[in-house]
PDB file of C-alpha atoms in Angstrom:
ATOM      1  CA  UNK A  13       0.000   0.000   0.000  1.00 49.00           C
ATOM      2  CA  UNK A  14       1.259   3.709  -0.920  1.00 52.00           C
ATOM      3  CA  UNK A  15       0.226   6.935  -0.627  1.00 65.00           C
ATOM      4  CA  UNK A  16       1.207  10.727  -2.214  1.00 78.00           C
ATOM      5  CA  UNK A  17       0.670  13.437  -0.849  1.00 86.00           C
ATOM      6  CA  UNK A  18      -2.061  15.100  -2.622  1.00 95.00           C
ATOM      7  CA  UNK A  19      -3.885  18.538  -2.054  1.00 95.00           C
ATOM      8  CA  UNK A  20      -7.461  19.996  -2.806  1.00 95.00           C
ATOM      9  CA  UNK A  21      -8.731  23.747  -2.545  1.00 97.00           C
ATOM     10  CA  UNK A  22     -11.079  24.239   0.423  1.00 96.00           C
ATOM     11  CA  UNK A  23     -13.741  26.865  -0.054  1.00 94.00           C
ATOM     12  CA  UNK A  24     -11.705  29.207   1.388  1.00 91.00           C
ATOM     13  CA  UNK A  25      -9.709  29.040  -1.289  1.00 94.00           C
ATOM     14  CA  UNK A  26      -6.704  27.588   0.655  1.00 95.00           C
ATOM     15  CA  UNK A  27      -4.801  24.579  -0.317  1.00 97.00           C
ATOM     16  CA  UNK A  28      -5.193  21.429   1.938  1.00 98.00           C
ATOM     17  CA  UNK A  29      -2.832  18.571   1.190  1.00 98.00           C
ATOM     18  CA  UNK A  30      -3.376  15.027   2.646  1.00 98.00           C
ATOM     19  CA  UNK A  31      -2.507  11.706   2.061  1.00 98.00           C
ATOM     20  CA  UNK A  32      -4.525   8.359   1.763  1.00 96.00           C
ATOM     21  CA  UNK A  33      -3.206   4.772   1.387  1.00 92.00           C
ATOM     22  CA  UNK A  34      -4.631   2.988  -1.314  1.00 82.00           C
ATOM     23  CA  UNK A  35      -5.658  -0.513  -1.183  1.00 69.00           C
ATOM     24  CA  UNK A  36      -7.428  -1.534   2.256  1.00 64.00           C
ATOM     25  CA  UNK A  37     -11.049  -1.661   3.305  1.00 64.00           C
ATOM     26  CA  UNK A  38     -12.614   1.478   2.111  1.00 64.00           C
ATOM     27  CA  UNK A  39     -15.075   1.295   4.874  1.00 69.00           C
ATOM     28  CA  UNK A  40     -11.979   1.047   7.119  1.00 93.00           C
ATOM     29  CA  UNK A  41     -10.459   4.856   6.859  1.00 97.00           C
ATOM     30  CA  UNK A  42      -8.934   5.973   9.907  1.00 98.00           C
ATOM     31  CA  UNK A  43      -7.474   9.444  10.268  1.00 98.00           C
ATOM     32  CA  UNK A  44      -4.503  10.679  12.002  1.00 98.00           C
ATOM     33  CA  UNK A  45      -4.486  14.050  13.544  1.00 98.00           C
ATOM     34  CA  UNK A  46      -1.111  15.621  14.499  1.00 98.00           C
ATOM     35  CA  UNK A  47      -0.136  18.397  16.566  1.00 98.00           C
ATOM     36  CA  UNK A  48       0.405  22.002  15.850  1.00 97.00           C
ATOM     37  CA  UNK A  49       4.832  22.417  14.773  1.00 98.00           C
ATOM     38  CA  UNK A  50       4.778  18.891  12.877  1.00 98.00           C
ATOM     39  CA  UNK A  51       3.190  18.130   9.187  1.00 98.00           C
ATOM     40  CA  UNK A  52       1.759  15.133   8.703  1.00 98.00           C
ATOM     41  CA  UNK A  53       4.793  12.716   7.522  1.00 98.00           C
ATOM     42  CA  UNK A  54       5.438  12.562  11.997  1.00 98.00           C
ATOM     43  CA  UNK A  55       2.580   9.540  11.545  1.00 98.00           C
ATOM     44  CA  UNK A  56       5.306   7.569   8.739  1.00 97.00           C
ATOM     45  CA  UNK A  57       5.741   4.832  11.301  1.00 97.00           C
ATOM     46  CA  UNK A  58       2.355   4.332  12.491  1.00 97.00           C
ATOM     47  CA  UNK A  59       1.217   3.857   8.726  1.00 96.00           C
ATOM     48  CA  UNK A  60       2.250   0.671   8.122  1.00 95.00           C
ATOM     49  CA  UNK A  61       1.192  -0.459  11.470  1.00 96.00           C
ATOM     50  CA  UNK A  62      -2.371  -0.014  10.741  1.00 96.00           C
ATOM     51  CA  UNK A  63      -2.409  -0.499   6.943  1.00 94.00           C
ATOM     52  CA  UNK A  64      -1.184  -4.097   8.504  1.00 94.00           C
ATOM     53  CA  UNK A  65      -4.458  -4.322  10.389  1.00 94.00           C
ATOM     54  CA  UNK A  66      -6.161  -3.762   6.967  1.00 93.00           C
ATOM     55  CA  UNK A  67      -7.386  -0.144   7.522  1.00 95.00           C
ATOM     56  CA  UNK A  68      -6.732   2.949   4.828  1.00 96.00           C
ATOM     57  CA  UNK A  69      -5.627   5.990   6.360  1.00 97.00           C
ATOM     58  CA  UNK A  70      -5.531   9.321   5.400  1.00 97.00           C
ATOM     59  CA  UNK A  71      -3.583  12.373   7.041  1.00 98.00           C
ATOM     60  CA  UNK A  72      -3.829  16.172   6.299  1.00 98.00           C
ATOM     61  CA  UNK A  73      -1.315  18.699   6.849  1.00 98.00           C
ATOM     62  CA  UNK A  74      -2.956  21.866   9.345  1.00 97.00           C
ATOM     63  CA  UNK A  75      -2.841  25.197   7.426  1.00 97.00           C
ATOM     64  CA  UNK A  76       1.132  26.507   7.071  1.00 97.00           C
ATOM     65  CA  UNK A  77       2.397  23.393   8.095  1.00 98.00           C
ATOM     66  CA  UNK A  78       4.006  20.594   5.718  1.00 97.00           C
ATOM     67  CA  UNK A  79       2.155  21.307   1.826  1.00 97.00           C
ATOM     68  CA  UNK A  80      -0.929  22.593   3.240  1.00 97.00           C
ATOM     69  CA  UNK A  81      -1.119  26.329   1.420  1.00 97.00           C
ATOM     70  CA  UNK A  82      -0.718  29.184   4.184  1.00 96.00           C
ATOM     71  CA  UNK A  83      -3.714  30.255   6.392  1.00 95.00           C
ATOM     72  CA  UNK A  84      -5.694  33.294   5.188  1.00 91.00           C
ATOM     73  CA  UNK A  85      -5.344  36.456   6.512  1.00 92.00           C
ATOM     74  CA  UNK A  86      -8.409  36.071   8.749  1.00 90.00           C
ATOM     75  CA  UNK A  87      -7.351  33.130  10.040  1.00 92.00           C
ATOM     76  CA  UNK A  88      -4.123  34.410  11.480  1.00 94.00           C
ATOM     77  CA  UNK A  89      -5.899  36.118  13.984  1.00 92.00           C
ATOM     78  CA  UNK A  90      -9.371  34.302  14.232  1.00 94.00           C
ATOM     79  CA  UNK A  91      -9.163  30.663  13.361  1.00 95.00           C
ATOM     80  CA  UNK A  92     -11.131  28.074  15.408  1.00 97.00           C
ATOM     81  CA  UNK A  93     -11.606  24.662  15.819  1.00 98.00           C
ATOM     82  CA  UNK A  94     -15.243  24.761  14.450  1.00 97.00           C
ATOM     83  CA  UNK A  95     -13.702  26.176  11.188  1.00 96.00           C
ATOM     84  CA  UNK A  96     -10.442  23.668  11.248  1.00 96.00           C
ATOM     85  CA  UNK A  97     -12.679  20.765  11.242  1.00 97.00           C
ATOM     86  CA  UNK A  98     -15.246  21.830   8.608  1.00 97.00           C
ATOM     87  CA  UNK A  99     -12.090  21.782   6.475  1.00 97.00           C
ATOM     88  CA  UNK A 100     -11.406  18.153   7.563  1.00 98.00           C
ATOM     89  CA  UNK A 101     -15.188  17.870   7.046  1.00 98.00           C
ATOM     90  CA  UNK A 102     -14.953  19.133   3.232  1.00 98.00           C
ATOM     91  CA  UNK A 103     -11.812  16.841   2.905  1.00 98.00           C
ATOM     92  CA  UNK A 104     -13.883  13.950   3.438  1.00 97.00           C
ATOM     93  CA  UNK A 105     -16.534  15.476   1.374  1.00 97.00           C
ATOM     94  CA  UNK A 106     -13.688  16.022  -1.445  1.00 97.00           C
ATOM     95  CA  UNK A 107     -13.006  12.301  -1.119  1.00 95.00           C
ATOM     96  CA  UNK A 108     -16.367  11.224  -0.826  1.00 95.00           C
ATOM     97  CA  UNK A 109     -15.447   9.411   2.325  1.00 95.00           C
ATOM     98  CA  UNK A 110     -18.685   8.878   4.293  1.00 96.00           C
ATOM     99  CA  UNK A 111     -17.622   6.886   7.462  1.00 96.00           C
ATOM    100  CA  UNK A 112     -14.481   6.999   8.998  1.00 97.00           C
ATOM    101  CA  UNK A 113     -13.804   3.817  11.286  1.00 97.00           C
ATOM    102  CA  UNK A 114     -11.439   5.789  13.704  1.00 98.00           C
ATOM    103  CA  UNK A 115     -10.499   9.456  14.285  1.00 98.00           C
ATOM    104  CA  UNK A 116      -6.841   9.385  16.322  1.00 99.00           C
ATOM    105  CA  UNK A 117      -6.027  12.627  17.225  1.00 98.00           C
ATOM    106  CA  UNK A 118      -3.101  14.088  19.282  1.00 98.00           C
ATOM    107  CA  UNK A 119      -2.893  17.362  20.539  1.00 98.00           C
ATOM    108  CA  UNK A 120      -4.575  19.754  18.656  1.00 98.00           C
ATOM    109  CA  UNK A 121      -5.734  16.578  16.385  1.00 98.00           C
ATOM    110  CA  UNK A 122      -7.518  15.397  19.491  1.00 98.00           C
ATOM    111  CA  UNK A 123      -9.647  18.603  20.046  1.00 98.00           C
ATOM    112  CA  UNK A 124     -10.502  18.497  16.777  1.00 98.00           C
ATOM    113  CA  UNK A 125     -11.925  14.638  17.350  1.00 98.00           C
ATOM    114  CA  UNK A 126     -14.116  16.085  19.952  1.00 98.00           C
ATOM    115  CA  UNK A 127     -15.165  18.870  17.769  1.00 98.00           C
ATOM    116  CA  UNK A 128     -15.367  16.760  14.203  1.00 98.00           C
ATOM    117  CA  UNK A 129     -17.915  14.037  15.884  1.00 98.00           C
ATOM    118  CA  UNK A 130     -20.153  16.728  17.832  1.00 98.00           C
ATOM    119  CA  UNK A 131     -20.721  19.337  14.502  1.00 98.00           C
ATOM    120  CA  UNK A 132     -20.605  16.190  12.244  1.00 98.00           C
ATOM    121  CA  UNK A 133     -22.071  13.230  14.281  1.00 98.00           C
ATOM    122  CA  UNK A 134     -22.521   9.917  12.563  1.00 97.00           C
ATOM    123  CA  UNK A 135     -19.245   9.949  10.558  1.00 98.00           C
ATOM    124  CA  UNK A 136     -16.903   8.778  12.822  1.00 98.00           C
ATOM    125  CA  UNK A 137     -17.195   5.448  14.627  1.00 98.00           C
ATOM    126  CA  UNK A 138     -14.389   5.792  17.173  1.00 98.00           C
ATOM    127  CA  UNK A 139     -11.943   8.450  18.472  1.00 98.00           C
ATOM    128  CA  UNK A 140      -9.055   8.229  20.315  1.00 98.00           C
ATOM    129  CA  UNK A 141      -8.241  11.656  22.228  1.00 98.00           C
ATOM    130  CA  UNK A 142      -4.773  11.734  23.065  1.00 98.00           C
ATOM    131  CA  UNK A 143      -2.538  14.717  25.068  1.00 98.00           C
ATOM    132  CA  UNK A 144      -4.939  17.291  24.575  1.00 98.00           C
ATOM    133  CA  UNK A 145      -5.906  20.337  26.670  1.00 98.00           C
ATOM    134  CA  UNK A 146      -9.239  20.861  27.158  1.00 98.00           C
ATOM    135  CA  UNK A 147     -10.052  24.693  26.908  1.00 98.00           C
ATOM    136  CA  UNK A 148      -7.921  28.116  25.825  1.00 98.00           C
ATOM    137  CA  UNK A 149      -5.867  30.124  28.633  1.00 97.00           C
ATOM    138  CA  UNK A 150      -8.647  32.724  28.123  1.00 95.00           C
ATOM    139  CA  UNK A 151     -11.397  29.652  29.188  1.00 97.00           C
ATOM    140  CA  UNK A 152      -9.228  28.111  32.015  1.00 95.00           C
ATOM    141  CA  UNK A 153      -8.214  31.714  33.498  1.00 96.00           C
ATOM    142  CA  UNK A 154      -4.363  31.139  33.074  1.00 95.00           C
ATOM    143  CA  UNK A 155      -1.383  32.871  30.817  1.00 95.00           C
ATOM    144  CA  UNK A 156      -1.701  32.664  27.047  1.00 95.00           C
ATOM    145  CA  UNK A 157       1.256  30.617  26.585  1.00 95.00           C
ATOM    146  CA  UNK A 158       0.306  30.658  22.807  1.00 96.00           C
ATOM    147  CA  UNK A 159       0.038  34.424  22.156  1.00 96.00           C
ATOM    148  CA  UNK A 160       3.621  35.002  23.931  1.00 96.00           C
ATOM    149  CA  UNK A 161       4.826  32.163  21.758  1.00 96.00           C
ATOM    150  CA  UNK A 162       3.971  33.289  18.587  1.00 97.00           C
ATOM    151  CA  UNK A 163       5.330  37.209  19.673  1.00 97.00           C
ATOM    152  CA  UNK A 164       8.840  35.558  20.598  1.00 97.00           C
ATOM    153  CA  UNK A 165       8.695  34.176  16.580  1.00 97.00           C
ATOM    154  CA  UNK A 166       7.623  37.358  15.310  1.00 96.00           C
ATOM    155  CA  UNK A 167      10.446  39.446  17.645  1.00 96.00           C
ATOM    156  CA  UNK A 168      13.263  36.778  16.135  1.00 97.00           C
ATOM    157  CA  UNK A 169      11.990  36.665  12.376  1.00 96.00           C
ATOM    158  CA  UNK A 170      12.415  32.725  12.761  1.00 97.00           C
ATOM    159  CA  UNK A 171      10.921  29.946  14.354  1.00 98.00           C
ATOM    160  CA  UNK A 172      13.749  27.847  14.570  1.00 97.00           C
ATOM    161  CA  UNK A 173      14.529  28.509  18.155  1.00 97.00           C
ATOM    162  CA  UNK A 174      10.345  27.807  18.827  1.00 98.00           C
ATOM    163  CA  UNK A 175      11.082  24.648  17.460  1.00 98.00           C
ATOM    164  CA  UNK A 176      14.091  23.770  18.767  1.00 98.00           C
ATOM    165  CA  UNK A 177      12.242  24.485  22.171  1.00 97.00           C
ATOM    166  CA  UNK A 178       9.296  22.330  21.493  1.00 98.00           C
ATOM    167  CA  UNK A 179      11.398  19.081  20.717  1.00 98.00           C
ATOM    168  CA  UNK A 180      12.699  19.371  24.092  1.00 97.00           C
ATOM    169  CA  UNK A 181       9.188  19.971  25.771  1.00 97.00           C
ATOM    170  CA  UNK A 182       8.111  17.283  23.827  1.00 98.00           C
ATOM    171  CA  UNK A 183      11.041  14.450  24.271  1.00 97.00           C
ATOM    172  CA  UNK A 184      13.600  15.699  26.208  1.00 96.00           C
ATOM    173  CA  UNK A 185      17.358  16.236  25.838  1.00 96.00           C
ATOM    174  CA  UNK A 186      18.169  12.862  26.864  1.00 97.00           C
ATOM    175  CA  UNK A 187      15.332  11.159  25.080  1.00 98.00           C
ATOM    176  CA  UNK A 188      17.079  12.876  21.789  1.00 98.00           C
ATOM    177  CA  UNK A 189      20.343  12.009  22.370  1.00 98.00           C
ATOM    178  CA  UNK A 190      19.544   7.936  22.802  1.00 98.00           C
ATOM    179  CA  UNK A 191      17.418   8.383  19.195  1.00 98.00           C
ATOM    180  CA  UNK A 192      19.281  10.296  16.814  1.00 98.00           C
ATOM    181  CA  UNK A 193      17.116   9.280  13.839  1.00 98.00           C
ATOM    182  CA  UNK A 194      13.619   9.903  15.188  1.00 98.00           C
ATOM    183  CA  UNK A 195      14.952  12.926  16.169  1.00 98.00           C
ATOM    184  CA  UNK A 196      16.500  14.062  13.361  1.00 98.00           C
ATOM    185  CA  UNK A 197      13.086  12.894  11.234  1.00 98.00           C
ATOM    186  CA  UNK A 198      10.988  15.238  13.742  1.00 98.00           C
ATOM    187  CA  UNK A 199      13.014  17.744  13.296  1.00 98.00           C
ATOM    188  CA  UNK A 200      12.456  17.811   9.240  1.00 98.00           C
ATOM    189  CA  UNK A 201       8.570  17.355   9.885  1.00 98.00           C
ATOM    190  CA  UNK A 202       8.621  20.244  12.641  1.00 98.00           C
ATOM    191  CA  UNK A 203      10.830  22.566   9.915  1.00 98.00           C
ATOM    192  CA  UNK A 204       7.701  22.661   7.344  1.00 97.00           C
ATOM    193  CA  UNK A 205       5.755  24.903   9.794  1.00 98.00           C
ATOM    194  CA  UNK A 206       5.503  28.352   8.902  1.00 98.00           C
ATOM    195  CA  UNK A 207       5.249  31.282  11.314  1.00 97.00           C
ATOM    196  CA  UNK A 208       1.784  32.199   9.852  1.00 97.00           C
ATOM    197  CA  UNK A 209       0.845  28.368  10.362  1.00 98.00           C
ATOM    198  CA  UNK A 210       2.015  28.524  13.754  1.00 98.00           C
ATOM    199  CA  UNK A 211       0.373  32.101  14.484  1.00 98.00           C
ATOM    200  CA  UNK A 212      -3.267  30.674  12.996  1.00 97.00           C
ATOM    201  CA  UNK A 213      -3.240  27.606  14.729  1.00 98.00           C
ATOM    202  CA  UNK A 214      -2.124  29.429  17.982  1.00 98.00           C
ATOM    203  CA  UNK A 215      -5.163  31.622  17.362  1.00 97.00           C
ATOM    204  CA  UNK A 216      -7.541  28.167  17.578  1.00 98.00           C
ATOM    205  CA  UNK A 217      -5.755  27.181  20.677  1.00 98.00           C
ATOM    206  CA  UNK A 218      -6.257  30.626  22.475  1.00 97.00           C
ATOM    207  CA  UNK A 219      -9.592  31.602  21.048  1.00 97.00           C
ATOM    208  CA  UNK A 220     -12.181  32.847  23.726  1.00 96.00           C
ATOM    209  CA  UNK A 221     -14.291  29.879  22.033  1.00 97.00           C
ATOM    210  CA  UNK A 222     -12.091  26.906  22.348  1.00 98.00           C
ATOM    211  CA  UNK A 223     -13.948  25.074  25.382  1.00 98.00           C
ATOM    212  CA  UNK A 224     -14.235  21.182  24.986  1.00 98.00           C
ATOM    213  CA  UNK A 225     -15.611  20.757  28.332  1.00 98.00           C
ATOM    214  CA  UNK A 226     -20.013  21.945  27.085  1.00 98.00           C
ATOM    215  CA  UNK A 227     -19.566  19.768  24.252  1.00 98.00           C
ATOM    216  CA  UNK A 228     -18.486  16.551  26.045  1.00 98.00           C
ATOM    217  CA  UNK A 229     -22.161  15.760  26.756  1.00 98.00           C
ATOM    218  CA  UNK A 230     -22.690  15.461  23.309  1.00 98.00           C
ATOM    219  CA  UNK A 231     -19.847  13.286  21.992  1.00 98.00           C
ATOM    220  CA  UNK A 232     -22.592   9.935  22.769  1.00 98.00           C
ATOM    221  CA  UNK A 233     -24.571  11.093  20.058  1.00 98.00           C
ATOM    222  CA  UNK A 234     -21.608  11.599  17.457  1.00 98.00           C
ATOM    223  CA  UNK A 235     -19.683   8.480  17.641  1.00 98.00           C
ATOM    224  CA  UNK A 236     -19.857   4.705  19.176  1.00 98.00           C
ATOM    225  CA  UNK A 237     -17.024   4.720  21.165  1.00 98.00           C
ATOM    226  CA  UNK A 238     -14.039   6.783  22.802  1.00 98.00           C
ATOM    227  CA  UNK A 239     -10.308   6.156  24.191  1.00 98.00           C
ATOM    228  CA  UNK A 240      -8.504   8.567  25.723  1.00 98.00           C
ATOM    229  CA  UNK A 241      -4.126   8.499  26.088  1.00 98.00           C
ATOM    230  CA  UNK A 242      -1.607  10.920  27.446  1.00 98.00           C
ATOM    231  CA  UNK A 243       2.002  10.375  27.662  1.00 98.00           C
ATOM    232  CA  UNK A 244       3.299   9.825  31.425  1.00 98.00           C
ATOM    233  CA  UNK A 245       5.373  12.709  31.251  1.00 97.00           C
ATOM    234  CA  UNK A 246       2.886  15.353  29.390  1.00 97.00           C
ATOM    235  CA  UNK A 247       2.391  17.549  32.267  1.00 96.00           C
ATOM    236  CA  UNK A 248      -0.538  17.240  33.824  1.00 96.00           C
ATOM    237  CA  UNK A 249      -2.183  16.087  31.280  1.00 97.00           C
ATOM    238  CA  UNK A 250      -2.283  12.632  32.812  1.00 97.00           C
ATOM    239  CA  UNK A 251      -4.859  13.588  35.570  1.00 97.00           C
ATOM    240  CA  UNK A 252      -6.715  16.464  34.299  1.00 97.00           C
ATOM    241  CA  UNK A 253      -7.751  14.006  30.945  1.00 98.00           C
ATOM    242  CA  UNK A 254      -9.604  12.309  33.618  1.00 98.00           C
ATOM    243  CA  UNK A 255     -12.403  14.664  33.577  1.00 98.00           C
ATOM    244  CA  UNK A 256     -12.530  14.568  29.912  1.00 98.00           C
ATOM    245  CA  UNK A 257     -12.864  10.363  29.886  1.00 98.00           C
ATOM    246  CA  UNK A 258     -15.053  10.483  32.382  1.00 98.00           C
ATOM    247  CA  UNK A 259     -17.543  13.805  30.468  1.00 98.00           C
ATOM    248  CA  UNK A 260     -17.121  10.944  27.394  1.00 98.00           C
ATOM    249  CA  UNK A 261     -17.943   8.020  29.353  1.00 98.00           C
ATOM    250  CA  UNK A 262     -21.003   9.714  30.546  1.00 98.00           C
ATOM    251  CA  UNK A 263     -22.244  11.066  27.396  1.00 98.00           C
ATOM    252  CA  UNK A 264     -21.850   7.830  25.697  1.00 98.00           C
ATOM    253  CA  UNK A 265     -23.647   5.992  28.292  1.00 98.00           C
ATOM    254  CA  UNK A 266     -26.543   7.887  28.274  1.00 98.00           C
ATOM    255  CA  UNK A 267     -26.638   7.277  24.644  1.00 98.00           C
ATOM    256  CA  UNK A 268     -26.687   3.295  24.748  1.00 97.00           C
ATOM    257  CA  UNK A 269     -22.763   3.258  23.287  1.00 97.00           C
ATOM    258  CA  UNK A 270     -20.453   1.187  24.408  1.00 95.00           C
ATOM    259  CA  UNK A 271     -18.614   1.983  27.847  1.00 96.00           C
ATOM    260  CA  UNK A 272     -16.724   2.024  30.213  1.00 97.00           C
ATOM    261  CA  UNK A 273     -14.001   4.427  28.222  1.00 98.00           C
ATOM    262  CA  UNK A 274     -10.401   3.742  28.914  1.00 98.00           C
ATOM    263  CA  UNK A 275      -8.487   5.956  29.975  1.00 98.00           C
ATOM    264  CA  UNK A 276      -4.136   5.114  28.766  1.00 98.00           C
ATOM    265  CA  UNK A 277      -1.162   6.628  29.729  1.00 98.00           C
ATOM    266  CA  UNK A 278       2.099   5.657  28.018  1.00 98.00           C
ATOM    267  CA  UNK A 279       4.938   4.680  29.563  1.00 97.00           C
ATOM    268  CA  UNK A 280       7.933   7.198  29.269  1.00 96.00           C
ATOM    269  CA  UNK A 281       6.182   9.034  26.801  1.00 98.00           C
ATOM    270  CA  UNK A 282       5.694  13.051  26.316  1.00 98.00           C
ATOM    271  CA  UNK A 283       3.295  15.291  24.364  1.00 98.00           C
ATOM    272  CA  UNK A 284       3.432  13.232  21.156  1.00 98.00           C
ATOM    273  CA  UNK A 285       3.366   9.712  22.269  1.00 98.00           C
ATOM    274  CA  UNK A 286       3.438   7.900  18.662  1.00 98.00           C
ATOM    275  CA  UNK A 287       6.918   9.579  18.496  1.00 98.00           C
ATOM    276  CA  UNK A 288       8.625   8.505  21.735  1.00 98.00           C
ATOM    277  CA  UNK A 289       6.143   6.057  23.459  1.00 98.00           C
ATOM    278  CA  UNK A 290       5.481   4.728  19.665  1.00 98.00           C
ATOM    279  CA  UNK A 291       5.342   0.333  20.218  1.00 98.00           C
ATOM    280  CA  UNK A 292       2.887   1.295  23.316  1.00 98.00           C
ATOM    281  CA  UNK A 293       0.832   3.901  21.218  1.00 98.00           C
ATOM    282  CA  UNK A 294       0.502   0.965  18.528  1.00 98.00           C
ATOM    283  CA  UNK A 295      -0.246  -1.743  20.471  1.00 98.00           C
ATOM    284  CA  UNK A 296      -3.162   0.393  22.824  1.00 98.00           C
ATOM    285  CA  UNK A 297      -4.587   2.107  19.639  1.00 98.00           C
ATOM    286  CA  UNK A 298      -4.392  -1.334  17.237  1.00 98.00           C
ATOM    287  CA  UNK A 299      -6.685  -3.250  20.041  1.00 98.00           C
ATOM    288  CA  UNK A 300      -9.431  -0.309  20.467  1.00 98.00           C
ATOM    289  CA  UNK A 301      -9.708   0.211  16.400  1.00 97.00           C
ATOM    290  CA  UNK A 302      -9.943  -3.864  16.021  1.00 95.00           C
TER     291      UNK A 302
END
């Protein structure tokens, strides 16, 4: 099975490129969802793994990251999750892709899970939610880290050092230094991000609107079933994802969908566990999409 990276123009007008294996069940689609600072080759090892299990998947590239065209002007300051995944929505449309058997998102990918199966319900048959926050700074009353991240860019004229930075939120010095070559294959999927892709998708992250926690209720109606994963060293993302499996649990439950919803935590792993926690990510994800 192969796949090229491919692009479409959403009704914005901006270019959205993507990638589907060919060959597989084409009732079996499951999407990846990456972070914001990687494109979409950071899922080239987990490809394989579940074309293996028979499934097609397809991956997209955010807007300013990887071949994805650059965000619009508007979006730079006022993108949002509801817009982001009404492009994934028109990607599917584009591909006349009906069902999706899994949505596994990380990150920013995994908000948009939570948002994709509440505006679109029906579509998606599972989601898997992994290390993702569940509401802006300006929701959760804390300091934008996102606005002062995208002003230290802008003040340098480069995001290199941003990105530099990240990698070592993300895996650690020492983490790096033991895996040269996934390191060195992060950093070339972290160096297609563009400030303006950076800036728009910071915008999503710290809009006044980005609050997961009214829609959780909802989630039941949109999809059959739910996972939820953090990497053991994201934070505190470990514990406060608690609230959001058990909001999911709940929702689905009162819908007659299949519970209890598991909550995983990877061993060793960071922010993007399918990079450094990535045999554990396989095996937990390849049992719940089975």
């Amino acid at each position: 099975m192969s796949s090229t990276s491919e692009s479409f123009t959403l009704p914005s007008g901006r270019q959205m490129a993507y990638t589907l294996s060919s060959g597989g069940s084409s009732d079996g689609v499951v999407l990846l969802s990456n972070s914001l600072a990687e494109d979409l080759t950071s899922w080239d090892r987990v490809v394989p793994v579940l074309e293996n299990q028979g499934f097609r998947v397809l991956r997209y590239d955010h807007p300013g990251h990887g071949r994805s065209g650059a965000p619009t002007e508007a979006e730079l300051t006022s993108a949002t999750f509801e817009a982001m995944t009404d492009d994934a929505y028109e990607l599917l449309k584009h591909l006349k892709i009906s069902k999706l058997h899994a949505w596994v998102g990380v990150s920013m990918g995994g908000i948009k899970a939570v948002y994709f199966t509440v505006r679109h319900p029906g579509i998606v048959n599972k989601i898997v939610v992994a290390d993702a926050i569940a509401a802006s700074p300006a929701v959760a009353g804390i300091p934008d880290n996102f606005a002062a991240r995208v002003s230290a860019v802008k003040q340098a004229g480069s995001i290199s050092e941003d990105l530099s930075n990240t990698r070592k939120r993300w895996f650690g010095e020492e983490w790096m230094a033991k895996h040269p070559e996934e390191t060195a294959r992060m950093e070339k999927s972290m160096a297609t991000t563009t400030t303006q892709g950076l800036e728009a998708c910071c915008a999503a992250l710290g809009s006044p609107s980005f609050d997961l926690r009214p829609l959780y209720p909802k989630v039941g109606h949109g999809c059959e079933e739910a996972l939820i994963v953090a990497g053991e060293k994201d934070a505190d993302l470990p514990v406060k994802m608690q609230e959001m499996r058990q909001a999911i649990e709940e929702s689905l439950r009162n819908c007659g969908k299949k519970v209890p919803v598991r909550m995983e935590i990877i061993k060793g792993a960071g922010h993007v566990p399918y990079i450094d926690g990535f045999e554990n990510f396989c095996e937990i994800v390849t049992k719940f999409l089975a």
